Amino acid sequence: MPELISVQNLQTQFLSDGKLVRAVDNISFSLQEKETVAIVGESGSGKSVTSLSIMRLVPNPPGKIVGGQVNFHGEDLLALSEAKMRQIRGNKISMIFQEPMTSLNPVHRIGEQIAETIMLHQKLDRAAAWEKTVALLRTIGIPSPEKRALDYPHQLSGGMRQRVMIAMALSCHPDLLIADEPTTALDVTIQAQILDLMRKMREEFGMAIMLITHDLGVVAEMAHRVLVMYAGRIVEEAPVQEIFAEPLHPYTVGLLRSIPRLSGNKDRLYVIDGSVPDLSRLPSGCPFHPRCPDAGPRCRRERPELLTLGERRRAACWLRSGEGVE
Ligand code: SF4
Ligand code: MG
């Protein structure tokens, strides 16, 4: 399938208490049309900053994109004027977040908010946009959509609000949907319904999805391909079946072991020792070495590069480089 978006050597930094933080540290990856790629990792690994960088929504200051390219339909998004970028945001690339309450306007009826977006991007009059809005609410499984369109955000449950956010994000038929922890704030039953809805919408609208999550259960259900991030870098990339069957990076192994469903151990949840490092003071060598059960002397000295291993796999680990950890 043709390539939709390609991120090259993206670098985004923050200044925090006078210290330089490389939140996204030279990462490259791409998405094909209609492909769902999951970006996984603990919080603080750089997942959200990656998506904000692509959308050019990094708060500046304290953040700044300091290098790289984001190629999309033959243009580098990072080089576009803000006016041009606004035409792409919410139109060709849409985004949904974990907490829909923060992105919905509390004082406007949900139907009006969706219709506004449709009018803005599709140049329809109010009546036509309203008709489209009701149809869209019906598609996403909102009962009595004509009536619910008149509701205010606080009148809806969390799950319904997330449905509305998805409807808004899809109202312009984006080529790419960036979904940042879309189900994290929801309980398990509602979570399953939202994932179902996203799959259905993916089939109907044919968009690619960049799915940001720390939940590998969600990845297993949604993604075609997986990128694992640690300390601002990609440490592993693989098609979804392969990463579950044979993870190549010790960090991925740890993440997989911490899914209760897969390990079959429901009483004791495995947790990777230690915590995500302070990005302004990264450990020497491989930044994962203080937490890695396989670390050796080389890991403390030298940082492994992300190597291509086989057709669609990459990993950044001395164990996989053929050089070993000694
Ligand atoms: Fe572990 Fe060394 Fe591989 Fe880093 S390079 S993940 S410390 S084995
Ligand atoms: Mg995040």
JSON list of N, CA, C and O in Angstrom, two decimals, residues 89-112:
[
{"chain": "A", "resi": 89, "resn": "ARG", "atom": "N", "xyz": [-5.00, 20.38, 9.84]},
{"chain": "A", "resi": 89, "resn": "ARG", "atom": "CA", "xyz": [-5.49, 19.94, 11.15]},
{"chain": "A", "resi": 89, "resn": "ARG", "atom": "C", "xyz": [-7.00, 19.84, 11.18]},
{"chain": "A", "resi": 89, "resn": "ARG", "atom": "O", "xyz": [-7.69, 20.78, 10.77]},
{"chain": "A", "resi": 90, "resn": "GLY", "atom": "N", "xyz": [-7.51, 18.73, 11.68]},
{"chain": "A", "resi": 90, "resn": "GLY", "atom": "CA", "xyz": [-8.96, 18.58, 11.76]},
{"chain": "A", "resi": 90, "resn": "GLY", "atom": "C", "xyz": [-9.61, 18.39, 10.42]},
{"chain": "A", "resi": 90, "resn": "GLY", "atom": "O", "xyz": [-10.83, 18.39, 10.30]},
{"chain": "A", "resi": 91, "resn": "ASN", "atom": "N", "xyz": [-8.81, 18.25, 9.38]},
{"chain": "A", "resi": 91, "resn": "ASN", "atom": "CA", "xyz": [-9.34, 18.09, 8.04]},
{"chain": "A", "resi": 91, "resn": "ASN", "atom": "C", "xyz": [-8.71, 16.86, 7.40]},
{"chain": "A", "resi": 91, "resn": "ASN", "atom": "O", "xyz": [-9.35, 15.82, 7.28]},
{"chain": "A", "resi": 92, "resn": "LYS", "atom": "N", "xyz": [-7.43, 16.95, 7.06]},
{"chain": "A", "resi": 92, "resn": "LYS", "atom": "CA", "xyz": [-6.74, 15.77, 6.52]},
{"chain": "A", "resi": 92, "resn": "LYS", "atom": "C", "xyz": [-6.16, 14.92, 7.65]},
{"chain": "A", "resi": 92, "resn": "LYS", "atom": "O", "xyz": [-5.99, 13.71, 7.51]},
{"chain": "A", "resi": 93, "resn": "ILE", "atom": "N", "xyz": [-5.82, 15.56, 8.76]},
{"chain": "A", "resi": 93, "resn": "ILE", "atom": "CA", "xyz": [-5.35, 14.83, 9.94]},
{"chain": "A", "resi": 93, "resn": "ILE", "atom": "C", "xyz": [-6.21, 15.27, 11.12]},
{"chain": "A", "resi": 93, "resn": "ILE", "atom": "O", "xyz": [-6.30, 16.46, 11.42]},
{"chain": "A", "resi": 94, "resn": "SER", "atom": "N", "xyz": [-6.86, 14.31, 11.77]},
{"chain": "A", "resi": 94, "resn": "SER", "atom": "CA", "xyz": [-7.68, 14.62, 12.94]},
{"chain": "A", "resi": 94, "resn": "SER", "atom": "C", "xyz": [-7.09, 13.95, 14.17]},
{"chain": "A", "resi": 94, "resn": "SER", "atom": "O", "xyz": [-6.36, 12.97, 14.06]},
{"chain": "A", "resi": 95, "resn": "MET", "atom": "N", "xyz": [-7.48, 14.46, 15.32]},
{"chain": "A", "resi": 95, "resn": "MET", "atom": "CA", "xyz": [-6.91, 13.93, 16.54]},
{"chain": "A", "resi": 95, "resn": "MET", "atom": "C", "xyz": [-7.98, 13.76, 17.60]},
{"chain": "A", "resi": 95, "resn": "MET", "atom": "O", "xyz": [-8.86, 14.61, 17.74]},
{"chain": "A", "resi": 96, "resn": "ILE", "atom": "N", "xyz": [-7.94, 12.65, 18.33]},
{"chain": "A", "resi": 96, "resn": "ILE", "atom": "CA", "xyz": [-8.79, 12.51, 19.50]},
{"chain": "A", "resi": 96, "resn": "ILE", "atom": "C", "xyz": [-7.92, 12.22, 20.72]},
{"chain": "A", "resi": 96, "resn": "ILE", "atom": "O", "xyz": [-6.87, 11.60, 20.62]},
{"chain": "A", "resi": 97, "resn": "PHE", "atom": "N", "xyz": [-8.40, 12.70, 21.86]},
{"chain": "A", "resi": 97, "resn": "PHE", "atom": "CA", "xyz": [-7.61, 12.62, 23.08]},
{"chain": "A", "resi": 97, "resn": "PHE", "atom": "C", "xyz": [-8.28, 11.72, 24.10]},
{"chain": "A", "resi": 97, "resn": "PHE", "atom": "O", "xyz": [-9.42, 11.30, 23.94]},
{"chain": "A", "resi": 98, "resn": "GLN", "atom": "N", "xyz": [-7.58, 11.53, 25.21]},
{"chain": "A", "resi": 98, "resn": "GLN", "atom": "CA", "xyz": [-8.07, 10.70, 26.29]},
{"chain": "A", "resi": 98, "resn": "GLN", "atom": "C", "xyz": [-9.33, 11.28, 26.93]},
{"chain": "A", "resi": 98, "resn": "GLN", "atom": "O", "xyz": [-10.28, 10.56, 27.18]},
{"chain": "A", "resi": 99, "resn": "GLU", "atom": "N", "xyz": [-9.32, 12.58, 27.20]},
{"chain": "A", "resi": 99, "resn": "GLU", "atom": "CA", "xyz": [-10.43, 13.15, 27.94]},
{"chain": "A", "resi": 99, "resn": "GLU", "atom": "C", "xyz": [-11.21, 14.11, 27.04]},
{"chain": "A", "resi": 99, "resn": "GLU", "atom": "O", "xyz": [-10.84, 15.26, 26.87]},
{"chain": "A", "resi": 100, "resn": "PRO", "atom": "N", "xyz": [-12.32, 13.60, 26.47]},
{"chain": "A", "resi": 100, "resn": "PRO", "atom": "CA", "xyz": [-13.05, 14.40, 25.49]},
{"chain": "A", "resi": 100, "resn": "PRO", "atom": "C", "xyz": [-13.63, 15.68, 26.07]},
{"chain": "A", "resi": 100, "resn": "PRO", "atom": "O", "xyz": [-13.86, 16.64, 25.36]},
{"chain": "A", "resi": 101, "resn": "MET", "atom": "N", "xyz": [-13.84, 15.73, 27.39]},
{"chain": "A", "resi": 101, "resn": "MET", "atom": "CA", "xyz": [-14.42, 16.91, 28.00]},
{"chain": "A", "resi": 101, "resn": "MET", "atom": "C", "xyz": [-13.56, 18.14, 27.74]},
{"chain": "A", "resi": 101, "resn": "MET", "atom": "O", "xyz": [-14.07, 19.25, 27.60]},
{"chain": "A", "resi": 102, "resn": "THR", "atom": "N", "xyz": [-12.25, 17.94, 27.66]},
{"chain": "A", "resi": 102, "resn": "THR", "atom": "CA", "xyz": [-11.36, 19.09, 27.48]},
{"chain": "A", "resi": 102, "resn": "THR", "atom": "C", "xyz": [-11.37, 19.60, 26.03]},
{"chain": "A", "resi": 102, "resn": "THR", "atom": "O", "xyz": [-10.98, 20.72, 25.78]},
{"chain": "A", "resi": 103, "resn": "SER", "atom": "N", "xyz": [-11.80, 18.75, 25.10]},
{"chain": "A", "resi": 103, "resn": "SER", "atom": "CA", "xyz": [-11.80, 19.23, 23.71]},
{"chain": "A", "resi": 103, "resn": "SER", "atom": "C", "xyz": [-13.19, 19.60, 23.22]},
{"chain": "A", "resi": 103, "resn": "SER", "atom": "O", "xyz": [-13.34, 20.18, 22.16]},
{"chain": "A", "resi": 104, "resn": "LEU", "atom": "N", "xyz": [-14.23, 19.26, 24.00]},
{"chain": "A", "resi": 104, "resn": "LEU", "atom": "CA", "xyz": [-15.58, 19.70, 23.63]},
{"chain": "A", "resi": 104, "resn": "LEU", "atom": "C", "xyz": [-15.87, 21.01, 24.36]},
{"chain": "A", "resi": 104, "resn": "LEU", "atom": "O", "xyz": [-15.48, 21.18, 25.51]},
{"chain": "A", "resi": 105, "resn": "ASN", "atom": "N", "xyz": [-16.55, 21.89, 23.69]},
{"chain": "A", "resi": 105, "resn": "ASN", "atom": "CA", "xyz": [-16.91, 23.16, 24.31]},
{"chain": "A", "resi": 105, "resn": "ASN", "atom": "C", "xyz": [-18.15, 22.96, 25.19]},
{"chain": "A", "resi": 105, "resn": "ASN", "atom": "O", "xyz": [-19.20, 22.58, 24.69]},
{"chain": "A", "resi": 106, "resn": "PRO", "atom": "N", "xyz": [-18.03, 23.21, 26.51]},
{"chain": "A", "resi": 106, "resn": "PRO", "atom": "CA", "xyz": [-19.13, 22.89, 27.42]},
{"chain": "A", "resi": 106, "resn": "PRO", "atom": "C", "xyz": [-20.40, 23.72, 27.19]},
{"chain": "A", "resi": 106, "resn": "PRO", "atom": "O", "xyz": [-21.48, 23.29, 27.59]},
{"chain": "A", "resi": 107, "resn": "VAL", "atom": "N", "xyz": [-20.28, 24.89, 26.57]},
{"chain": "A", "resi": 107, "resn": "VAL", "atom": "CA", "xyz": [-21.45, 25.75, 26.45]},
{"chain": "A", "resi": 107, "resn": "VAL", "atom": "C", "xyz": [-22.15, 25.63, 25.09]},
{"chain": "A", "resi": 107, "resn": "VAL", "atom": "O", "xyz": [-23.10, 26.35, 24.82]},
{"chain": "A", "resi": 108, "resn": "HIS", "atom": "N", "xyz": [-21.69, 24.74, 24.25]},
{"chain": "A", "resi": 108, "resn": "HIS", "atom": "CA", "xyz": [-22.37, 24.54, 22.96]},
{"chain": "A", "resi": 108, "resn": "HIS", "atom": "C", "xyz": [-22.93, 23.14, 22.86]},
{"chain": "A", "resi": 108, "resn": "HIS", "atom": "O", "xyz": [-22.31, 22.18, 23.30]},
{"chain": "A", "resi": 109, "resn": "ARG", "atom": "N", "xyz": [-24.12, 23.04, 22.25]},
{"chain": "A", "resi": 109, "resn": "ARG", "atom": "CA", "xyz": [-24.73, 21.73, 22.02]},
{"chain": "A", "resi": 109, "resn": "ARG", "atom": "C", "xyz": [-23.80, 20.90, 21.12]},
{"chain": "A", "resi": 109, "resn": "ARG", "atom": "O", "xyz": [-23.15, 21.44, 20.23]},
{"chain": "A", "resi": 110, "resn": "ILE", "atom": "N", "xyz": [-23.76, 19.58, 21.38]},
{"chain": "A", "resi": 110, "resn": "ILE", "atom": "CA", "xyz": [-22.80, 18.75, 20.64]},
{"chain": "A", "resi": 110, "resn": "ILE", "atom": "C", "xyz": [-23.09, 18.78, 19.13]},
{"chain": "A", "resi": 110, "resn": "ILE", "atom": "O", "xyz": [-22.17, 18.81, 18.32]},
{"chain": "A", "resi": 111, "resn": "GLY", "atom": "N", "xyz": [-24.37, 18.78, 18.77]},
{"chain": "A", "resi": 111, "resn": "GLY", "atom": "CA", "xyz": [-24.72, 18.83, 17.35]},
{"chain": "A", "resi": 111, "resn": "GLY", "atom": "C", "xyz": [-24.16, 20.07, 16.67]},
{"chain": "A", "resi": 111, "resn": "GLY", "atom": "O", "xyz": [-23.63, 20.02, 15.56]},
{"chain": "A", "resi": 112, "resn": "GLU", "atom": "N", "xyz": [-24.25, 21.22, 17.38]},
{"chain": "A", "resi": 112, "resn": "GLU", "atom": "CA", "xyz": [-23.72, 22.47, 16.83]},
{"chain": "A", "resi": 112, "resn": "GLU", "atom": "C", "xyz": [-22.21, 22.38, 16.61]},
{"chain": "A", "resi": 112, "resn": "GLU", "atom": "O", "xyz": [-21.68, 22.86, 15.62]}
]
